[in-house]
């Protein structure tokens, strides 16, 4: 049935329609979100539209874009008054077929962002069983055929707030982070999302910020907004001497200190102990990750054996080297 | 028939024809039997790990498995007798929530026939002490009133001089066990915690007092006892809480009849975190300072673990100097610093525990 409809539409004559008659609302078939019209407008300005949009006409005469929403938008932005397109009667185009037409038409020319994938999966789920979506459409969207992934992307479409969707579509918010935020209430996730966006955090930093914030709020029995609204965080954000990446790291460090008070205290104590050794800049002593294995690491950078020998001799003369040990032992 | 809410039974096709299957269905008459596909279909959040679904099946895999220890920490060399998977109790910290990839309370109806191969392995290796337990993948006694596992296991293990069978539980279900004549080579063990931890986290389990009362009864009836403080958790007023439990131990138990007391702090594979958040959202069990361990599990930061062990060791040793205290899955330095000695490696710990077996059972 779908192939017949596509063929029929392809056989339809191209007609000229006034742009003002085409609804500016996305409608049920559009799968575009958070896009940048500029490159497309530039293309259309130079070579026009090669692949014409398809619009559907309702019984009341309203025109909705079936496929080509961004092309129509680009024409509008260029100040054009007319779009050349194919027109199908709404009654002749069942919703699922319209959706698939739009999907395959877009798929041929571009990649979808995570919000658009969510829009597609969310709409398909109105018409198709989950099993079909998992086996036939997740792969098309470069997604694994996992139920959890399907649920998460559908939730992006249905539950994420507009600013978060925009950040997700633009890549400012990672898919992993967005999935973590889904588990929070809307107010809380917007607060965290705004901070992620403001600090331009990378994928790992986003995850850390969400984890720390969630857990500190839970431990303290406080609201997420209160955790992030803390004076110490506010002070870092307002600190004009820090650039954006420095602010991001400083905020995460502050959050880590709050989440892991004992661990970070020991890390500081260890650094202090090592700094008292006044080691050469080319010598470094590192604790094991989280002090778990008990094996400390000494690193010496050198260019020649002679330099290495000199460094080792200098080290051997530092009596306080013997004090390097687990920092909590000093506290006993 | 069961003290736990079992509201349906799934009979796997591999379980059909076993006498045990027929016996269980008869005992549980009135509980609806659903087919496999229905059970799979409805296993979602609504049924929550299938804790109320009794799933009867024949076990095809290994019956005796080494406890899943790792090279990075000192392991006791325990063997697990795999008679069931998952547990009718519902402890918020339980690793089984994410350990098995299949839901339901899975009970193996072919235990009796498979026991023969377990016994022949033990008999064929007479110089090895087999310390075997049934309480790792399920509670050893929670379902004993229904399945009478102890009737099946105790006589065979009790006869073998190179083995001990440890029945580890958080319940007070000791009636069937006490009705048996055998005592030799059987250890009845209880997992212990502070009363508050138990009340908040060990849902459907007996209170600490009831566990220790049951332990006293077993001890009076001639059983050797074991205890396991695992997971130790530094909760609010934890010192006071654990001392309350030690006071109860002092009240009910003769320490001379204890073969060992293990200690382990809360540790978990990272994927358990999401399960705990989903199933026990308000529980503070994840609030601690957990760091990735050398085996990939999350553990309390080392000095926090050592403080817990040190506290428990001191107070347990004040009670009695020879309790067979040991740590579960800890490193040499944690052993040394919190216990004052170390078995150095897994072989050393195995020898220590084997010696305890020799001392208590001859």
XYZ file of C-alpha atoms in Angstrom:
694
model
C 0.000 0.000 0.000
C 2.796 2.386 0.934
C 4.619 1.872 -2.355
C 1.449 2.462 -4.335
C 0.814 5.720 -2.511
C 4.393 6.850 -3.093
C 4.091 6.058 -6.780
C 0.803 7.927 -7.010
C 2.320 10.958 -5.325
C 5.370 10.825 -7.586
C 3.017 10.836 -10.582
C 1.180 13.918 -9.324
C 1.838 17.068 -11.303
C 3.887 19.871 -9.769
C 1.730 22.836 -8.876
C 2.448 26.336 -7.648
C 0.985 27.175 -4.254
C 1.055 30.455 -2.363
C 3.277 30.060 0.677
C 0.845 31.994 2.818
C -1.691 29.217 2.257
C 0.630 26.553 3.725
C 0.384 26.187 7.495
C 3.524 27.218 9.338
C 2.781 24.629 12.035
C 4.859 21.439 11.799
C 1.802 19.183 11.529
C 1.713 15.444 12.083
C 4.366 14.399 9.567
C 7.171 16.839 10.136
C 10.286 15.463 11.790
C 12.483 18.519 11.948
C 13.627 20.105 15.182
C 16.363 22.498 16.154
C 17.590 22.960 12.609
C 19.628 25.726 11.077
C 17.965 27.060 7.948
C 20.897 29.109 6.731
C 22.738 26.469 4.643
C 19.514 25.255 3.059
C 18.408 28.824 2.287
C 21.771 29.458 0.688
C 21.395 26.332 -1.437
C 17.879 27.253 -2.529
C 18.986 30.775 -3.296
C 21.562 29.382 -5.701
C 19.914 26.372 -7.317
C 16.300 26.443 -6.187
C 14.447 23.363 -4.929
C 15.358 20.175 -6.796
C 13.208 17.800 -4.754
C 9.799 19.403 -4.377
C 7.870 19.301 -1.098
C 4.613 17.421 -0.737
C 1.635 19.075 0.955
C -1.703 17.629 1.964
C -4.998 19.403 1.671
C -7.732 18.863 4.221
C -11.437 18.965 3.465
C -11.496 22.482 4.917
C -8.779 23.490 2.499
C -5.916 23.781 4.995
C -2.505 22.892 3.573
C 0.002 21.011 5.771
C 3.516 20.028 4.816
C 3.923 16.251 4.497
C 7.558 16.391 3.544
C 9.789 19.405 2.922
C 9.016 21.440 6.032
C 12.523 22.899 6.152
C 12.486 23.658 2.410
C 9.228 25.546 2.827
C 10.694 27.361 5.812
C 13.781 28.298 3.802
C 11.624 29.715 1.013
C 9.786 31.823 3.569
C 13.055 33.067 5.010
C 14.131 34.083 1.519
C 10.953 36.099 1.157
C 9.499 33.878 -1.582
C 5.750 33.892 -2.085
C 5.286 30.665 -4.034
C 6.302 27.043 -3.487
C 6.281 24.477 -6.266
C 5.069 21.228 -4.800
C 2.890 18.167 -5.154
C -0.449 18.211 -3.432
C -2.241 15.195 -2.077
C -5.728 15.097 -0.568
C -5.543 14.425 3.150
C -8.182 11.710 2.832
C -5.959 9.849 0.350
C -2.969 9.793 2.665
C -3.372 7.657 5.831
C -1.314 9.018 8.761
C 1.199 6.163 8.882
C 1.867 6.410 5.137
C 2.389 10.147 5.417
C 4.786 9.643 8.269
C 6.762 6.988 6.404
C 6.885 9.169 3.289
C 8.368 11.984 5.302
C 10.757 9.605 7.104
C 12.194 8.025 3.969
C 12.357 11.335 2.125
C 14.392 12.870 4.980
C 16.467 9.771 5.509
C 17.788 9.996 1.981
C 19.297 13.411 2.513
C 20.292 13.912 6.132
C 20.884 12.504 9.606
C 18.381 13.071 12.378
C 19.278 14.619 15.691
C 18.161 12.817 18.902
C 15.022 14.914 19.308
C 13.980 14.198 15.735
C 14.595 10.494 16.289
C 12.359 10.764 19.330
C 9.668 12.514 17.290
C 9.780 9.776 14.669
C 9.661 6.903 17.142
C 6.987 8.577 19.203
C 4.754 9.000 16.162
C 5.426 5.545 14.816
C 4.424 4.122 18.177
C 0.906 5.434 17.613
C 0.520 3.167 14.589
C 2.912 0.254 14.916
C 3.586 -2.408 17.550
C 6.794 -1.968 19.561
C 8.235 -5.136 18.096
C 7.968 -3.726 14.559
C 9.486 -0.426 15.580
C 12.365 -2.157 17.326
C 13.194 -4.476 14.460
C 12.446 -2.217 11.477
C 13.054 1.380 12.471
C 15.638 1.589 15.267
C 18.376 0.469 12.901
C 17.286 3.006 10.288
C 17.843 5.693 12.896
C 21.249 4.301 13.920
C 19.877 3.209 17.273
C 20.302 -0.164 18.992
C 17.211 -2.361 19.042
C 16.749 -2.035 22.790
C 13.465 -1.426 24.532
C 15.116 1.017 26.937
C 16.520 3.043 24.079
C 13.151 3.189 22.377
C 11.480 4.306 25.606
C 14.114 6.970 26.203
C 13.835 8.504 22.731
C 10.054 8.509 22.842
C 10.295 10.212 26.226
C 12.607 12.856 24.742
C 9.761 13.783 22.434
C 6.947 13.554 24.921
C 8.421 14.749 28.179
C 11.521 16.876 27.730
C 11.009 20.595 28.026
C 11.655 22.811 24.998
C 14.997 24.294 26.151
C 16.325 20.814 26.905
C 15.136 19.568 23.536
C 16.917 22.432 21.859
C 20.158 21.670 23.712
C 19.826 17.983 22.910
C 19.195 18.656 19.234
C 22.178 20.977 19.041
C 24.478 18.564 20.831
C 24.906 20.785 23.886
C 23.203 18.124 25.976
C 24.348 14.526 25.444
C 21.907 11.690 24.898
C 23.248 9.993 28.028
C 22.708 13.111 30.096
C 19.232 13.607 28.663
C 18.357 10.041 29.609
C 19.538 10.658 33.149
C 17.502 13.851 33.350
C 14.337 12.025 32.299
C 14.231 10.421 35.725
C 13.923 13.791 37.456
C 11.012 16.109 37.810
C 10.736 18.815 35.136
C 11.756 21.702 37.358
C 14.896 19.948 38.561
C 16.023 18.761 35.161
C 15.602 22.232 33.704
C 17.815 23.696 36.428
C 20.571 21.159 35.747
C 20.096 21.411 31.986
C 20.538 25.167 32.111
C 23.773 24.857 34.058
C 25.105 22.203 31.650
C 24.350 24.504 28.769
C 25.780 27.590 30.474
C 29.023 25.809 31.340
C 29.287 24.023 27.998
C 30.216 20.770 29.733
C 31.484 17.751 27.830
C 29.699 14.396 27.880
C 31.481 13.014 30.944
C 31.195 16.268 32.841
C 27.466 16.364 32.138
C 27.036 12.887 33.619
C 29.125 13.803 36.635
C 27.208 16.986 37.307
C 23.881 15.178 37.152
C 25.075 12.338 39.396
C 26.651 14.632 41.957
C 23.670 16.962 42.043
C 21.129 14.181 42.341
C 23.046 12.382 45.068
C 23.919 15.462 47.109
C 20.273 16.519 47.037
C 19.244 13.050 48.175
C 21.829 12.854 50.948
C 21.002 16.341 52.235
C 17.266 15.965 51.725
C 17.278 19.182 49.741
C 15.989 20.346 46.388
C 18.236 20.197 43.347
C 17.779 23.905 42.826
C 19.057 24.463 46.375
C 22.121 22.302 45.731
C 23.037 24.209 42.589
C 21.954 27.535 44.050
C 24.463 27.172 46.844
C 26.652 30.243 47.410
C 29.852 28.371 46.621
C 28.565 27.411 43.179
C 27.163 30.877 42.604
C 30.538 32.379 43.497
C 32.315 30.200 40.950
C 29.839 31.044 38.217
C 30.219 34.749 38.918
C 34.013 34.616 39.098
C 35.177 36.791 36.205
C 38.753 35.575 36.446
C 37.743 32.075 35.313
C 37.016 31.179 31.706
C 34.180 28.811 30.837
C 36.116 25.503 30.914
C 37.750 26.580 34.191
C 34.348 27.381 35.662
C 33.053 23.984 34.555
C 35.931 22.176 36.215
C 35.684 24.320 39.344
C 31.968 23.621 39.716
C 32.519 19.891 39.281
C 35.369 19.925 41.783
C 33.181 21.729 44.299
C 30.379 19.245 43.764
C 32.785 16.316 44.076
C 34.071 17.664 47.394
C 30.524 17.777 48.669
C 29.669 14.300 47.415
C 32.905 12.634 48.521
C 34.110 14.555 51.575
C 36.396 11.827 52.952
C 37.942 10.870 49.638
C 38.624 14.440 48.560
C 40.007 15.304 51.980
C 42.473 12.421 51.662
C 43.390 13.446 48.134
C 44.159 16.940 49.371
C 46.171 15.596 52.283
C 48.188 13.430 49.923
C 48.879 16.287 47.530
C 49.975 18.430 50.449
C 52.324 15.729 51.670
C 53.878 15.339 48.231
C 54.213 19.088 47.782
C 56.233 19.207 51.015
C 58.820 16.971 49.359
C 59.697 19.801 46.949
C 60.194 17.398 44.079
C 61.708 18.487 40.807
C 59.119 19.437 38.206
C 60.005 16.328 36.228
C 59.243 13.989 39.137
C 55.720 13.097 40.076
C 54.225 10.802 42.725
C 50.675 9.603 42.128
C 48.397 7.665 44.467
C 46.520 4.638 43.105
C 43.038 5.455 41.807
C 40.886 6.099 44.869
C 43.786 4.747 46.980
C 42.308 1.312 46.389
C 45.172 -0.851 45.157
C 47.763 0.468 47.611
C 50.388 0.766 44.858
C 51.719 4.309 44.489
C 53.429 5.423 41.304
C 56.604 7.415 40.853
C 57.134 9.031 37.469
C 60.394 10.589 36.344
C 60.708 12.348 33.021
C 64.236 12.486 31.624
C 66.080 12.776 28.332
C 69.219 10.801 29.067
C 70.372 8.212 31.551
C 72.611 10.761 33.162
C 69.658 12.934 33.964
C 67.764 9.920 35.293
C 70.674 9.004 37.545
C 70.836 12.546 38.891
C 67.082 12.550 39.572
C 67.252 9.199 41.357
C 70.227 10.392 43.441
C 68.346 13.530 44.413
C 65.319 11.460 45.353
C 67.416 9.137 47.478
C 68.542 12.108 49.513
C 65.016 13.177 50.395
C 64.535 11.565 53.799
C 60.894 12.559 54.022
C 60.163 10.321 51.040
C 59.451 7.695 53.673
C 56.423 9.654 54.801
C 54.627 8.967 51.515
C 51.846 6.588 52.475
C 48.096 6.323 52.814
C 47.031 9.778 53.976
C 44.580 8.508 56.576
C 47.409 6.889 58.491
C 48.704 10.325 59.363
C 45.339 11.191 60.826
C 45.381 8.272 63.231
C 2.117 -22.935 52.786
C 4.659 -20.167 52.349
C 5.197 -17.146 54.556
C 6.084 -15.158 51.468
C 3.603 -13.823 48.954
C 3.797 -16.388 46.149
C 0.851 -15.632 43.922
C 1.502 -17.787 40.883
C 3.532 -20.719 39.682
C 5.273 -21.233 36.353
C 6.130 -24.805 35.442
C 8.920 -24.900 32.906
C 8.696 -27.766 30.431
C 11.941 -29.123 31.895
C 10.200 -29.506 35.259
C 7.381 -31.672 33.983
C 7.487 -35.269 35.197
C 9.528 -34.650 38.336
C 8.079 -35.904 41.574
C 9.176 -32.667 43.240
C 7.108 -30.669 40.770
C 4.007 -32.713 41.538
C 4.660 -32.416 45.288
C 5.047 -28.658 45.142
C 1.950 -28.182 43.019
C 0.006 -30.276 45.498
C 1.348 -28.331 48.468
C 0.557 -25.063 46.794
C -2.863 -26.023 45.576
C -4.912 -22.911 44.969
C -2.003 -20.845 43.669
C -2.652 -20.303 39.955
C -0.326 -22.027 37.509
C 0.435 -19.820 34.505
C 2.238 -20.788 31.348
C 5.687 -19.597 30.489
C 4.700 -17.032 27.882
C 2.198 -15.399 30.222
C 4.903 -15.170 32.876
C 7.340 -13.587 30.425
C 4.727 -11.185 29.157
C 3.816 -9.841 32.559
C 7.285 -9.594 33.997
C 7.639 -5.888 34.019
C 7.740 -3.289 36.652
C 4.294 -4.379 37.747
C 5.630 -7.742 38.869
C 9.003 -6.424 39.931
C 11.641 -9.095 39.397
C 9.005 -11.808 39.712
C 9.538 -12.149 43.446
C 6.059 -13.547 43.880
C 6.299 -15.964 40.976
C 7.529 -19.451 41.798
C 9.233 -20.830 38.706
C 9.887 -24.572 38.712
C 12.550 -25.859 36.366
C 15.285 -28.442 36.015
C 18.774 -26.999 36.317
C 21.076 -28.005 33.492
C 24.228 -26.148 34.509
C 26.824 -26.781 37.180
C 25.385 -27.561 40.599
C 28.532 -26.693 42.495
C 30.107 -23.392 41.605
C 32.971 -21.500 43.187
C 31.788 -18.332 44.896
C 32.317 -15.540 42.345
C 35.392 -14.037 43.934
C 38.043 -12.060 42.089
C 41.829 -12.214 42.019
C 42.190 -8.668 43.249
C 40.779 -9.387 46.703
C 41.238 -12.238 49.148
C 38.494 -14.804 48.663
C 37.533 -17.623 51.038
C 37.285 -20.409 48.457
C 33.669 -21.187 49.183
C 31.528 -23.379 46.928
C 27.924 -22.591 46.152
C 25.394 -25.357 45.792
C 23.060 -23.973 43.151
C 19.595 -25.137 44.183
C 17.591 -22.019 43.392
C 18.030 -18.534 42.002
C 16.573 -15.347 43.439
C 15.020 -14.909 46.822
C 11.581 -14.359 48.347
C 13.080 -11.865 50.791
C 13.501 -8.363 49.433
C 16.615 -6.691 50.786
C 17.158 -3.289 49.251
C 20.903 -3.850 48.898
C 20.660 -7.380 47.484
C 23.042 -7.960 44.579
C 20.710 -10.590 43.147
C 18.473 -7.757 41.952
C 20.907 -7.255 39.105
C 22.967 -10.446 39.222
C 20.669 -12.827 37.406
C 19.352 -11.893 34.021
C 16.173 -13.905 34.492
C 13.299 -13.020 36.781
C 11.157 -15.122 39.129
C 11.937 -17.231 42.107
C 13.539 -20.115 40.221
C 13.622 -23.404 42.051
C 15.379 -26.453 40.637
C 13.211 -29.538 40.903
C 16.025 -31.892 39.883
C 18.131 -31.109 42.938
C 17.827 -34.637 44.316
C 19.111 -36.388 41.173
C 21.870 -33.808 40.611
C 23.097 -34.157 44.198
C 24.648 -37.481 43.279
C 27.174 -35.824 40.998
C 27.990 -33.296 43.715
C 28.616 -36.073 46.196
C 30.708 -38.063 43.765
C 32.888 -35.009 43.150
C 33.356 -34.522 46.891
C 34.060 -38.216 47.440
C 36.530 -38.274 44.597
C 38.602 -35.529 46.181
C 38.952 -36.666 49.806
C 41.936 -34.432 50.645
C 40.043 -31.240 49.904
C 37.764 -29.646 52.465
C 34.621 -28.547 50.670
C 33.007 -25.589 52.366
C 29.664 -25.475 50.630
C 26.742 -23.133 51.072
C 23.290 -22.689 49.626
C 22.751 -19.133 50.770
C 24.443 -17.099 48.041
C 21.911 -17.265 45.209
C 18.887 -17.527 47.496
C 18.149 -17.696 51.218
C 18.940 -21.214 52.458
C 15.917 -21.571 54.705
C 13.306 -19.054 53.553
C 11.443 -21.621 51.505
C 12.366 -24.667 53.545
C 8.836 -24.930 54.962
C 7.624 -25.478 51.380
C 10.454 -27.395 49.737
C 12.083 -29.175 52.690
C 15.483 -28.682 51.115
C 17.132 -29.484 54.410
C 15.633 -32.994 54.407
C 17.243 -33.527 51.052
C 20.622 -31.987 51.761
C 21.503 -32.510 55.384
C 21.768 -36.336 55.555
C 24.107 -36.618 52.566
C 26.419 -33.772 53.552
C 26.444 -34.772 57.201
C 27.926 -38.162 56.290
C 30.915 -36.760 54.433
C 34.001 -35.944 56.442
C 35.652 -33.661 53.925
C 32.803 -31.218 53.680
C 30.638 -28.805 55.620
C 27.294 -27.504 54.459
C 26.450 -23.976 55.521
C 22.794 -22.983 55.530
C 22.725 -19.206 55.516
C 19.528 -17.336 56.265
C 17.815 -14.194 57.462
C 14.787 -16.108 58.637
C 13.818 -18.181 61.648
C 12.634 -21.141 59.564
C 14.418 -23.882 61.474
C 11.617 -26.349 62.199
C 12.379 -28.841 59.432
C 16.085 -28.633 60.162
C 15.577 -29.273 63.862
C 13.396 -32.280 63.127
C 16.335 -34.046 61.467
C 18.701 -36.239 63.489
C 21.926 -35.103 61.772
C 24.115 -32.389 63.283
C 27.617 -33.223 62.088
C 29.126 -31.106 59.300
C 26.142 -28.780 59.203
C 26.572 -25.076 59.951
C 23.538 -22.904 60.428
C 24.401 -19.291 59.732
C 22.654 -16.012 60.040
C 23.272 -12.771 58.216
C 23.284 -10.017 60.786
C 23.156 -6.275 60.731
C 22.120 -3.490 63.040
C 18.431 -3.603 64.011
C 17.852 -0.342 62.170
C 19.511 -1.528 58.965
C 17.448 -4.680 59.166
C 14.195 -2.815 59.662
C 14.879 -0.399 56.818
C 16.430 -2.731 54.295
C 15.756 -6.387 54.912
C 12.120 -6.593 53.920
C 10.308 -9.841 54.755
C 13.271 -11.047 56.825
C 13.082 -11.906 60.530
C 14.171 -9.315 63.076
C 17.666 -9.620 64.512
C 16.249 -10.800 67.813
C 14.208 -13.535 66.119
C 17.210 -14.642 64.093
C 19.321 -14.903 67.206
C 16.586 -16.685 69.105
C 16.447 -19.214 66.271
C 20.233 -19.461 66.377
C 20.106 -20.149 70.099
C 17.603 -22.903 69.516
C 19.822 -24.458 66.867
C 22.830 -24.186 69.132
C 20.971 -25.854 71.981
C 19.990 -28.613 69.578
C 23.651 -29.212 68.787
C 24.265 -27.254 65.613
C 27.445 -25.302 64.977
C 26.704 -21.673 64.121
C 28.111 -19.088 61.747
C 27.376 -15.392 61.413
C 27.874 -12.930 58.619
C 27.936 -9.179 59.087
C 27.512 -8.453 55.430
C 26.829 -5.819 54.286
C 28.196 -3.559 56.980
C 26.894 -0.071 56.274
C 27.938 3.151 58.007
C 24.464 4.516 58.700
C 23.437 7.074 61.289
C 24.567 5.950 64.761
C 25.954 2.782 63.219
C 28.280 2.087 66.129
C 25.345 2.075 68.529
C 23.296 -0.015 66.116
C 25.905 -2.712 65.680
C 26.566 -2.791 69.413
C 22.879 -3.528 69.962
C 23.234 -6.573 67.740
C 26.394 -7.668 69.544
C 24.529 -7.319 72.852
C 21.829 -9.615 71.508
C 24.446 -12.103 70.347
C 25.910 -12.072 73.832
C 22.472 -12.631 75.280
C 21.501 -15.569 73.098
C 24.637 -17.253 71.778
C 27.500 -19.209 73.299
C 30.494 -17.930 71.317
C 32.360 -21.196 71.704
C 29.969 -22.850 69.278
C 30.637 -20.383 66.480
C 32.755 -21.602 63.600
C 33.234 -18.241 61.933
C 31.974 -14.714 61.647
C 32.560 -12.972 58.360
C 32.442 -9.270 57.690
C 32.001 -7.434 54.431
C 31.041 -3.884 53.676
C 28.356 -3.039 51.117
C 29.668 -3.467 47.576
C 27.873 -3.767 44.291
C 28.221 -3.908 40.555
C 27.509 -0.448 39.125
C 24.319 -1.614 37.392
C 22.708 -2.351 40.765
C 22.563 1.369 41.486
C 19.782 1.981 38.990
C 17.822 -1.019 40.242
C 18.030 0.183 43.838
C 16.979 3.675 42.801
C 14.024 2.263 40.906
C 12.907 -0.268 43.510
C 13.929 1.461 46.738
C 14.081 5.111 45.723
C 14.070 6.704 49.151
C 16.494 4.287 50.709
C 19.759 5.956 51.806
C 21.862 2.844 51.166
C 23.552 4.471 48.150
C 24.480 7.617 50.032
C 27.917 6.392 51.062
C 31.236 7.339 49.508
C 31.567 4.530 46.995
C 34.561 4.255 44.714
C 35.294 1.724 41.973
C 37.092 -1.295 43.387
C 39.768 -3.307 41.606
C 37.147 -5.874 40.616
C 34.805 -3.298 39.070
C 32.447 -3.307 42.039
C 31.660 -0.122 43.886
C 32.966 -0.145 47.455
C 33.217 2.286 50.320
C 36.402 4.317 50.243
C 39.048 2.240 51.985
C 39.396 4.129 55.330
C 35.619 3.959 55.753
C 35.716 0.183 55.307
C 38.606 -0.122 57.690
C 36.822 1.910 60.349
C 33.835 -0.436 60.160
C 35.944 -3.588 60.346
C 38.129 -2.228 63.097
C 35.133 -1.320 65.224
C 33.430 -4.661 64.729
C 36.602 -6.680 65.291
C 37.406 -4.889 68.548
C 33.959 -5.448 69.982
C 33.614 -9.020 68.739
C 37.012 -9.887 70.193
C 35.976 -8.349 73.498
C 33.086 -10.804 73.482
C 35.250 -13.810 72.665
C 38.821 -14.107 71.476
C 38.349 -17.000 69.088
C 35.440 -16.434 66.759
C 37.026 -17.211 63.407
C 36.668 -13.632 62.229
C 37.383 -13.074 58.578
C 36.779 -10.500 55.869
C 34.908 -11.204 52.687
C 36.621 -9.943 49.526
C 39.131 -7.566 51.019
C 42.729 -6.742 50.244
C 45.825 -7.679 52.180
C 46.346 -4.135 53.480
C 42.754 -3.788 54.686
C 43.116 -7.121 56.464
C 46.392 -6.100 58.072
C 45.249 -2.715 59.217
C 41.813 -3.590 60.491
C 42.280 -7.186 61.656
C 45.868 -7.030 62.838
C 46.852 -9.952 60.598
C 46.358 -11.107 57.057
C 46.045 -14.477 55.340
C 47.983 -12.791 52.467
C 46.041 -14.523 49.728
C 42.971 -16.625 49.021
C 44.863 -19.836 49.735
C 45.767 -18.494 53.161
C 42.176 -17.639 53.975
C 40.997 -21.051 52.769
C 43.498 -22.740 55.057
C 42.372 -20.598 57.978
C 38.740 -21.556 57.436
C 39.539 -25.213 56.793
C 41.346 -25.211 60.105
C 38.238 -23.807 61.760
C 36.280 -26.679 60.245
C 38.789 -29.147 61.673
C 38.640 -27.491 65.062
C 34.844 -27.467 65.349
C 34.012 -30.726 63.595
C 37.174 -32.766 63.931
